[in-house]
Coordinates of C-alpha atoms and ligand atoms in Angstrom, one line a residue:
L249 CA -34.2 -17.7 4.3
S250 CA -32.1 -16.3 1.5
L251 CA -28.7 -17.2 3.1
P252 CA -26.2 -18.6 0.7
L253 CA -25.3 -22.3 1.3
C254 CA -22.0 -21.6 3.0
K255 CA -23.6 -19.4 5.6
I256 CA -26.2 -22.1 6.4
R257 CA -23.4 -24.6 6.8
S258 CA -21.6 -22.2 9.1
L259 CA -24.7 -21.8 11.2
L260 CA -24.8 -25.5 11.7
I261 CA -21.2 -25.8 12.7
F262 CA -21.6 -22.9 15.0
Q263 CA -23.0 -25.2 17.6
D264 CA -19.5 -26.6 18.1
L265 CA -17.9 -24.1 20.5
T266 CA -14.9 -26.1 21.5
Y267 CA -12.6 -23.7 19.7
L268 CA -13.3 -21.2 22.4
T269 CA -11.0 -23.1 24.7
S270 CA -8.0 -21.6 22.9
Y271 CA -8.8 -18.2 24.4
P272 CA -6.7 -17.5 27.4
S273 CA -8.7 -16.7 30.5
D274 CA -8.8 -13.1 31.8
A275 CA -6.3 -14.0 34.4
D276 CA -3.9 -15.6 31.8
W277 CA -4.2 -12.4 29.8
D278 CA -3.3 -10.2 32.7
D279 CA -0.2 -12.5 33.3
L280 CA 0.9 -12.2 29.7
W281 CA 0.5 -8.4 29.8
D282 CA 2.3 -8.2 33.2
Q283 CA 5.4 -9.6 31.6
F284 CA 5.5 -6.6 29.3
D285 CA 6.2 -3.3 31.0
E286 CA 4.3 -1.0 28.7
R287 CA 5.0 2.2 30.5
R288 CA 8.7 1.6 30.5
Y289 CA 8.6 0.7 26.8
L290 CA 6.7 4.0 25.9
N291 CA 8.6 6.3 28.3
A292 CA 12.0 5.5 26.9
R293 CA 11.2 7.3 23.7
K294 CA 8.5 9.7 24.7
W295 CA 7.8 13.2 23.3
R296 CA 9.3 15.8 25.6
V297 CA 7.9 19.3 26.4
G298 CA 9.3 21.8 24.0
E299 CA 9.7 19.4 21.0
D300 CA 7.6 19.7 17.9
P301 CA 5.2 16.7 18.3
Y302 CA 5.1 16.3 14.5
K303 CA 8.8 16.3 13.9
L304 CA 9.6 12.6 14.0
Y305 CA 6.5 10.9 12.6
A306 CA 4.5 13.5 10.7
F307 CA 1.6 12.9 13.1
N308 CA 0.9 14.2 16.6
Q309 CA 3.2 12.1 18.7
R310 CA 2.0 13.7 21.9
E311 CA -1.6 12.9 21.2
S312 CA -0.7 9.3 20.2
E313 CA 1.0 8.8 23.5
R314 CA -2.0 10.1 25.4
T315 CA -4.2 7.6 23.6
P316 CA -4.4 4.3 25.5
S317 CA -3.0 1.3 23.7
N318 CA -6.1 -0.7 24.4
R319 CA -8.7 1.9 23.8
A320 CA -12.1 1.0 22.3
V321 CA -12.9 2.2 18.8
P322 CA -16.4 2.8 17.4
D323 CA -17.8 -0.2 15.5
T324 CA -18.1 1.3 12.1
R325 CA -19.5 -1.6 10.2
H326 CA -22.9 -1.6 8.6
S327 CA -25.4 -3.1 11.2
R328 CA -26.1 -6.0 8.9
C329 CA -22.5 -7.2 9.3
T330 CA -23.3 -8.5 12.8
L331 CA -25.8 -10.9 11.3
L332 CA -23.2 -12.7 9.1
V333 CA -21.8 -16.0 10.3
Y334 CA -18.3 -17.2 9.2
Y335 CA -16.7 -20.6 9.0
T336 CA -15.7 -21.7 12.4
D337 CA -12.8 -23.7 11.1
L338 CA -10.9 -20.8 9.5
P339 CA -7.1 -21.4 9.5
P340 CA -4.9 -19.2 11.6
T341 CA -3.1 -16.4 9.7
S342 CA 0.4 -14.9 10.0
I343 CA 0.2 -11.2 10.5
I344 CA 3.2 -9.4 9.1
I345 CA 3.9 -5.8 10.1
T346 CA 6.9 -4.1 8.6
F347 CA 8.2 -0.7 9.9
H348 CA 11.0 1.8 9.9
N349 CA 11.3 4.1 12.8
E350 CA 7.7 3.8 13.8
A351 CA 6.5 5.6 16.9
R352 CA 6.4 3.1 19.7
S353 CA 2.9 4.2 20.8
T354 CA 1.3 3.6 17.3
L355 CA 3.2 0.3 16.8
L356 CA 2.1 -1.0 20.2
R357 CA -1.5 0.1 19.6
T358 CA -1.5 -1.8 16.3
I359 CA -0.4 -5.0 18.0
R360 CA -2.6 -4.6 21.0
S361 CA -5.7 -3.9 18.9
V362 CA -4.9 -7.1 17.0
L363 CA -4.5 -9.1 20.2
N364 CA -7.7 -7.6 21.7
R365 CA -10.0 -7.9 18.8
T366 CA -9.0 -11.1 17.0
P367 CA -9.9 -14.6 18.2
M368 CA -6.6 -16.0 19.4
H369 CA -7.0 -19.2 17.5
L370 CA -6.9 -17.2 14.2
I371 CA -3.5 -15.7 14.9
Q372 CA -0.7 -18.1 14.0
E373 CA 1.9 -15.4 14.9
I374 CA 2.5 -11.7 14.6
I375 CA 5.8 -11.2 12.7
L376 CA 7.4 -7.7 13.1
V377 CA 10.0 -6.9 10.5
D378 CA 12.1 -4.0 11.7
D379 CA 13.5 -2.4 8.6
F380 CA 16.7 -1.1 10.2
S381 CA 15.1 1.4 12.6
N382 CA 17.6 3.4 14.7
D383 CA 16.6 1.7 17.9
P384 CA 16.6 -2.1 17.8
D385 CA 14.6 -2.2 21.0
D386 CA 11.5 -0.7 19.3
C387 CA 11.0 -4.2 18.0
K388 CA 13.0 -6.5 20.3
Q389 CA 11.1 -5.5 23.5
L390 CA 7.8 -6.5 21.9
I391 CA 8.5 -10.2 21.7
K392 CA 7.4 -10.4 25.3
L393 CA 3.8 -10.0 24.0
P394 CA 1.9 -13.1 23.1
K395 CA 2.4 -14.5 19.6
V396 CA 4.8 -11.7 18.6
K397 CA 8.1 -12.4 16.8
C398 CA 10.7 -9.9 15.7
L399 CA 13.0 -9.9 12.6
R400 CA 15.5 -7.1 12.1
N401 CA 17.1 -6.1 8.8
N402 CA 20.9 -5.3 9.0
E403 CA 20.4 -2.6 6.4
R404 CA 17.4 -0.6 5.0
Q405 CA 15.5 -2.9 2.6
G406 CA 12.2 -1.0 2.0
L407 CA 8.7 -2.3 2.3
V408 CA 8.8 -4.9 -0.4
R409 CA 11.9 -6.9 0.6
S410 CA 10.9 -6.6 4.3
R411 CA 7.5 -8.0 3.6
I412 CA 9.0 -10.9 1.6
R413 CA 11.3 -11.6 4.5
G414 CA 8.4 -11.9 6.8
A415 CA 6.3 -13.9 4.4
D416 CA 9.2 -16.4 3.9
V417 CA 9.3 -17.4 7.5
A418 CA 5.5 -17.3 8.1
Q419 CA 3.9 -20.5 9.2
G420 CA 0.3 -19.7 8.6
T421 CA -1.6 -20.7 5.4
T422 CA -2.5 -17.1 4.8
L423 CA -0.5 -13.8 5.1
T424 CA -2.1 -10.7 6.6
F425 CA -0.1 -7.6 5.8
L426 CA -0.7 -4.6 8.1
D427 CA 0.8 -1.2 8.4
S428 CA 2.5 -0.2 11.7
H429 CA 0.1 2.6 12.6
C430 CA -3.3 0.9 12.5
E431 CA -6.1 -0.2 14.8
V432 CA -8.2 -3.2 13.8
N433 CA -11.9 -3.0 14.5
R434 CA -14.3 -5.7 15.8
D435 CA -14.4 -9.0 13.9
W436 CA -12.1 -7.6 11.3
L437 CA -10.3 -10.8 10.4
Q438 CA -13.0 -13.4 10.1
P439 CA -14.7 -11.9 7.0
L440 CA -11.4 -11.7 5.2
L441 CA -10.3 -15.2 6.0
H442 CA -13.8 -16.4 5.1
R443 CA -13.5 -15.1 1.5
I444 CA -10.1 -16.7 1.0
K445 CA -11.4 -20.1 2.4
E446 CA -14.1 -20.0 -0.2
D447 CA -11.6 -19.1 -3.0
Y448 CA -7.9 -19.0 -2.4
T449 CA -7.3 -16.8 -5.5
R450 CA -9.0 -13.8 -3.8
V451 CA -6.8 -11.1 -2.4
V452 CA -8.9 -9.3 0.2
C453 CA -8.7 -5.9 2.0
P454 CA -10.7 -4.3 4.8
V455 CA -12.3 -0.9 4.5
I456 CA -9.7 1.5 5.8
D457 CA -11.1 3.9 8.4
I458 CA -9.3 7.1 9.3
I459 CA -7.3 7.7 12.4
N460 CA -6.9 11.5 12.5
L461 CA -3.2 12.4 12.6
D462 CA -3.8 15.4 14.9
T463 CA -6.3 14.1 17.4
F464 CA -6.1 10.3 16.9
T465 CA -9.9 10.2 16.7
Y466 CA -11.1 7.1 14.9
I467 CA -13.4 8.1 12.0
E468 CA -15.6 6.0 9.9
S469 CA -14.8 6.2 6.2
A470 CA -17.1 5.7 3.3
S471 CA -17.5 2.0 2.5
E472 CA -18.7 2.2 -1.1
L473 CA -15.3 3.1 -2.5
R474 CA -12.8 1.2 -4.5
G475 CA -9.2 1.8 -5.7
G476 CA -8.5 3.5 -9.0
F477 CA -5.7 5.3 -10.7
D478 CA -4.7 7.5 -13.6
W479 CA -2.1 7.0 -16.3
S480 CA 0.6 8.6 -14.1
L481 CA 0.0 5.6 -11.8
H482 CA -1.3 7.8 -9.0
F483 CA -3.6 5.8 -6.7
Q484 CA -7.0 7.4 -5.8
W485 CA -10.2 6.2 -4.1
E486 CA -13.2 6.2 -6.4
Q487 CA -16.9 6.3 -5.8
L488 CA -18.7 3.3 -7.3
S489 CA -20.6 4.4 -10.4
P490 CA -24.4 4.8 -10.0
E491 CA -24.9 1.6 -11.9
Q492 CA -22.6 -0.3 -9.6
K493 CA -24.3 1.2 -6.6
A494 CA -27.7 0.2 -7.9
R495 CA -26.5 -3.4 -8.4
R496 CA -25.5 -3.6 -4.8
L497 CA -28.5 -4.8 -2.9
D498 CA -26.5 -6.1 0.0
P499 CA -24.2 -3.6 1.8
T500 CA -22.2 -6.4 3.2
E501 CA -21.2 -7.7 -0.2
P502 CA -17.5 -7.4 -1.2
I503 CA -16.5 -4.8 -3.7
R504 CA -14.2 -5.8 -6.6
T505 CA -11.5 -3.3 -7.0
P506 CA -9.1 -2.7 -9.9
I507 CA -6.3 -1.9 -7.5
I508 CA -5.6 -2.1 -3.8
A509 CA -4.1 0.7 -1.7
G510 CA -1.4 -1.8 -0.7
G511 CA -0.9 -1.3 3.1
L512 CA -3.5 -3.8 4.4
F513 CA -4.5 -7.0 2.8
V514 CA -4.8 -10.8 3.2
I515 CA -3.6 -13.3 0.7
D516 CA -3.2 -17.1 0.7
K517 CA 0.5 -17.9 1.2
A518 CA 0.8 -20.6 -1.5
W519 CA -1.0 -18.2 -3.9
F520 CA 1.4 -15.4 -2.9
D521 CA 4.4 -17.6 -3.6
Y522 CA 3.0 -19.0 -6.8
L523 CA 2.3 -15.5 -8.2
G524 CA 5.8 -14.4 -7.6
K525 CA 5.5 -12.7 -4.2
Y526 CA 6.6 -9.1 -4.9
D527 CA 9.1 -7.5 -7.2
M528 CA 12.3 -7.7 -5.1
D529 CA 13.9 -4.9 -6.9
M530 CA 11.5 -2.3 -5.8
D531 CA 12.8 0.2 -3.3
I532 CA 11.6 1.7 0.0
W533 CA 7.9 2.5 -0.7
G534 CA 5.4 3.2 -3.4
G535 CA 4.2 1.6 -6.7
E536 CA 4.3 -2.0 -5.4
N537 CA 0.6 -2.0 -5.0
F538 CA 0.2 -1.4 -8.8
E539 CA 2.5 -4.3 -9.6
I540 CA 0.8 -6.8 -7.3
S541 CA -2.7 -5.6 -8.3
F542 CA -2.1 -6.0 -12.1
R543 CA -0.4 -9.3 -11.5
V544 CA -3.2 -10.7 -9.3
W545 CA -5.9 -9.8 -11.8
M546 CA -4.0 -10.6 -15.0
C547 CA -2.7 -14.0 -13.7
G548 CA -6.0 -15.5 -12.5
G549 CA -6.9 -13.9 -9.2
S550 CA -9.1 -11.1 -8.0
L551 CA -9.0 -8.2 -5.6
E552 CA -11.8 -7.2 -3.3
I553 CA -12.7 -4.9 -0.4
V554 CA -14.8 -6.5 2.3
P555 CA -17.1 -3.9 3.9
C556 CA -17.6 -5.9 7.1
S557 CA -13.9 -5.8 7.8
R558 CA -12.7 -2.5 9.2
V559 CA -9.2 -1.3 10.1
G560 CA -8.2 2.2 11.1
H561 CA -5.1 3.7 9.7
V562 CA -3.2 7.0 10.4
F563 CA -3.2 8.8 7.0
R564 CA -0.3 11.3 6.8
K565 CA 0.4 14.1 4.5
K566 CA 4.0 13.3 4.0
H567 CA 6.5 10.5 4.6
P568 CA 8.4 11.0 7.9
Y569 CA 11.4 9.0 6.7
V570 CA 14.1 9.5 4.2
F571 CA 14.2 8.0 0.7
P572 CA 17.9 7.4 0.1
D573 CA 17.3 8.0 -3.6
G574 CA 14.7 10.7 -3.3
N575 CA 10.9 10.3 -3.0
A576 CA 10.0 10.9 -6.6
N577 CA 12.9 8.9 -8.1
T578 CA 12.0 5.9 -6.0
Y579 CA 8.3 6.1 -7.0
I580 CA 9.3 6.5 -10.6
K581 CA 11.6 3.5 -10.5
N582 CA 9.0 1.3 -9.0
T583 CA 6.2 2.4 -11.2
K584 CA 8.4 2.2 -14.3
R585 CA 9.2 -1.4 -13.5
T586 CA 5.5 -2.0 -13.2
A587 CA 4.8 -0.3 -16.5
E588 CA 7.6 -2.1 -18.4
V589 CA 6.5 -5.6 -17.1
W590 CA 2.8 -5.4 -17.1
M591 CA 1.4 -2.6 -19.2
D592 CA 2.3 -3.7 -22.7
E593 CA 1.7 -1.0 -25.4
Y594 CA -0.3 1.0 -22.8
K595 CA 2.9 2.0 -21.1
Q596 CA 3.2 4.9 -23.6
Y597 CA 0.4 6.7 -21.7
Y598 CA 2.3 6.2 -18.4
Y599 CA 5.4 7.8 -20.1
A600 CA 3.2 10.5 -21.6
A601 CA 2.0 11.4 -18.1
R602 CA 5.4 11.0 -16.4
P603 CA 8.0 12.1 -19.1
F604 CA 10.8 12.1 -16.5
A605 CA 10.4 8.3 -16.2
L606 CA 11.7 8.0 -19.8
E607 CA 15.2 9.0 -18.6
R608 CA 15.2 7.1 -15.4
P609 CA 17.1 3.8 -14.8
F610 CA 14.9 1.0 -13.5
G611 CA 17.2 -2.0 -13.3
N612 CA 16.8 -5.5 -14.8
I613 CA 13.2 -6.8 -15.3
E614 CA 14.0 -10.1 -17.1
S615 CA 13.0 -12.4 -14.2
R616 CA 9.7 -10.5 -13.9
L617 CA 9.0 -10.8 -17.6
D618 CA 9.8 -14.6 -17.3
L619 CA 7.4 -14.8 -14.4
R620 CA 4.6 -13.2 -16.5
K621 CA 5.3 -15.6 -19.3
N622 CA 5.4 -18.7 -17.2
L623 CA 2.2 -17.8 -15.4
R624 CA 0.6 -17.2 -18.8
C625 CA -1.0 -14.0 -17.7
Q626 CA -3.6 -12.0 -19.6
S627 CA -2.7 -8.8 -21.5
F628 CA -3.1 -5.3 -20.1
K629 CA -5.7 -4.8 -22.7
W630 CA -7.7 -7.6 -21.1
Y631 CA -7.3 -5.9 -17.7
L632 CA -8.5 -2.6 -19.1
E633 CA -11.5 -4.2 -20.8
N634 CA -12.6 -6.5 -18.1
I635 CA -11.4 -5.0 -14.8
Y636 CA -11.0 -1.3 -15.3
P637 CA -13.1 -0.1 -18.3
E638 CA -13.6 3.2 -16.5
L639 CA -10.0 4.2 -17.1
S640 CA -10.2 6.1 -20.4
V641 CA -7.5 5.5 -22.9
P642 CA -6.4 8.8 -24.4
K643 CA -7.7 9.2 -27.9
D644 CA -4.5 10.7 -29.1
S645 CA -2.2 7.7 -29.0
S646 CA 0.5 9.1 -31.2
I647 CA 3.0 10.5 -28.8
Q648 CA 6.2 11.4 -30.5
K649 CA 9.5 12.2 -29.0
G650 CA 11.3 15.3 -30.2
N651 CA 13.2 18.3 -29.1
I652 CA 12.0 21.9 -28.7
R653 CA 14.2 24.2 -30.6
Q654 CA 14.9 27.9 -31.0
R655 CA 17.3 28.4 -33.8
Q656 CA 20.4 26.4 -32.9
K657 CA 19.4 25.9 -29.3
C658 CA 17.3 23.1 -27.7
L659 CA 15.4 23.0 -24.5
E660 CA 17.5 20.8 -22.2
S661 CA 16.9 19.4 -18.8
Q662 CA 19.6 19.6 -16.3
R663 CA 19.5 17.3 -13.3
Q664 CA 20.6 18.7 -10.0
N665 CA 21.5 17.0 -6.8
N666 CA 18.6 16.2 -4.4
R667 CA 16.0 17.7 -6.7
D668 CA 13.0 16.0 -8.1
A669 CA 12.4 18.4 -11.0
P670 CA 15.3 19.2 -13.2
N671 CA 16.1 22.7 -14.4
L672 CA 15.4 23.5 -18.1
K673 CA 17.5 25.8 -20.2
L674 CA 18.4 26.5 -23.8
S675 CA 21.6 24.8 -24.9
P676 CA 23.2 24.1 -28.2
C677 CA 21.4 21.1 -29.8
V678 CA 23.4 17.9 -29.4
K679 CA 23.3 14.7 -31.4
F680 CA 24.9 11.4 -30.7
K681 CA 25.2 9.0 -33.6
G682 CA 22.4 10.8 -35.4
K683 CA 20.1 10.7 -32.3
E684 CA 19.1 13.7 -30.2
A685 CA 20.7 13.8 -26.8
K686 CA 18.3 12.3 -24.2
S687 CA 18.3 15.4 -22.0
Q688 CA 16.9 17.4 -25.0
V689 CA 14.1 15.0 -25.9
R690 CA 10.5 15.6 -24.7
P691 CA 7.4 13.7 -25.5
I692 CA 5.1 15.6 -27.7
S693 CA 1.5 14.7 -28.7
S694 CA 0.3 14.8 -32.3
D695 CA -1.4 18.2 -31.7
W696 CA 2.0 19.6 -30.8
Q697 CA 1.4 19.7 -27.1
L698 CA 4.2 19.2 -24.7
V699 CA 2.9 16.1 -22.9
T700 CA 3.5 16.6 -19.2
S701 CA 0.2 15.8 -17.7
D702 CA 0.0 18.1 -14.6
L703 CA 3.4 19.6 -15.1
C704 CA 4.0 23.0 -16.7
L705 CA 7.1 25.0 -17.7
S706 CA 7.4 27.4 -14.8
Q707 CA 9.8 29.6 -12.8
L708 CA 10.5 29.0 -9.2
H709 CA 10.4 32.7 -8.5
L710 CA 10.0 35.9 -10.5
L711 CA 13.6 37.2 -10.3
P712 CA 15.3 37.5 -13.7
W713 CA 17.8 34.7 -13.0
A714 CA 15.1 32.2 -11.8
P715 CA 15.6 28.9 -13.4
V716 CA 12.9 27.4 -15.7
V717 CA 11.7 24.0 -14.4
L718 CA 8.9 21.6 -15.0
G719 CA 6.6 22.2 -12.0
V720 CA 3.1 21.4 -11.0
C721 CA 0.6 23.5 -13.0
K722 CA -1.1 26.2 -11.0
Ligands
MN15 MN1 0.7 3.8 6.4

């Protein structure tokens, strides 16, 4: 027997089955569901013939509504996962689901999959945080379901402040954050809570399976992936290196990840509070996963993906909702706050990759800098050396800022309303107090390249009056 000690202990405790009494009987379940009129809830906001089924949610609303809320999903775990035994005295968790104008069918299926595939004694509560959706009933009507609570924001707060609101009222000792268009798979929660019971500083994620946005088919995703990113703070899934793969003798073993995708994870509540929750000044969506990932690693915790825990998620190609400040601006504000607080001298590479961020406002970060100091967190250099050595530091570290000049004129960026990329044009060079005007400054590397990462000077169309912009290189 090569089982670790904790697993042997679990095997012994497993004889005690008294905890099973906390499951409602089948009849009790039927009663609970009867109190909730599912068909009425769904019909009230159903897709209607003639409407574009992708219009509201950027996934196929019609197909989602045709998919039963209690459908079975394929068990996508490695077969060896079924042999693992977990602590039987795991503490119940508070599941926090925030949403803004989510489709009722996907929201309900998320909750129902949780209720169907989680031992009831492990659910302290399911806290829905409705981030000011148009219809308050999307959330309110769901409190008829067992364990479900509903909080509603009086104005749009975004993911971060909504999650904090849910976390602050949570009564469980752990917090389980879920997206509002998921389906949890069999025994998804136990392996996650088990890892935290062993070590409360672990922040753990399931493997995220794919729910197809057109057909709603549940598809197994590769399990030997981890989270990575580039200097523009763009998240990407990465294959484990051949060496890392060779070291993995047990496919059920958790994978340490430099960064989490952010939508789905479990964290000890006291640890979450101690580490400073989230950065309250981040808006709507995006970038918060970098901030919490750097903070967890640099301040004494760890991040891991647990292959025996599987949760399906509808991946979309675009956001179905409005960013009041523009999608790119919000992402830049959030990632700029992250870079300024956590990346030390390495933030120069972030700015080199996202030169627009240099000009963007990002609010006050003093309290986050204080937090970092009080927690005595490691440097970003330490993070790079120990947690993410695969991220290569650009050799050319000397990025200068300067203007691009033709005789007396300088290349100048001109911001337009509701546009992510500003126009560029030649204007008379301007100086304020001996310094170049901000709109005329561009980052330039030591070999005189205009540093724009994946952006190139381009024209929107080929007509002679087409404006010059910084656009994606083709
Ligand atoms: Mn999502």
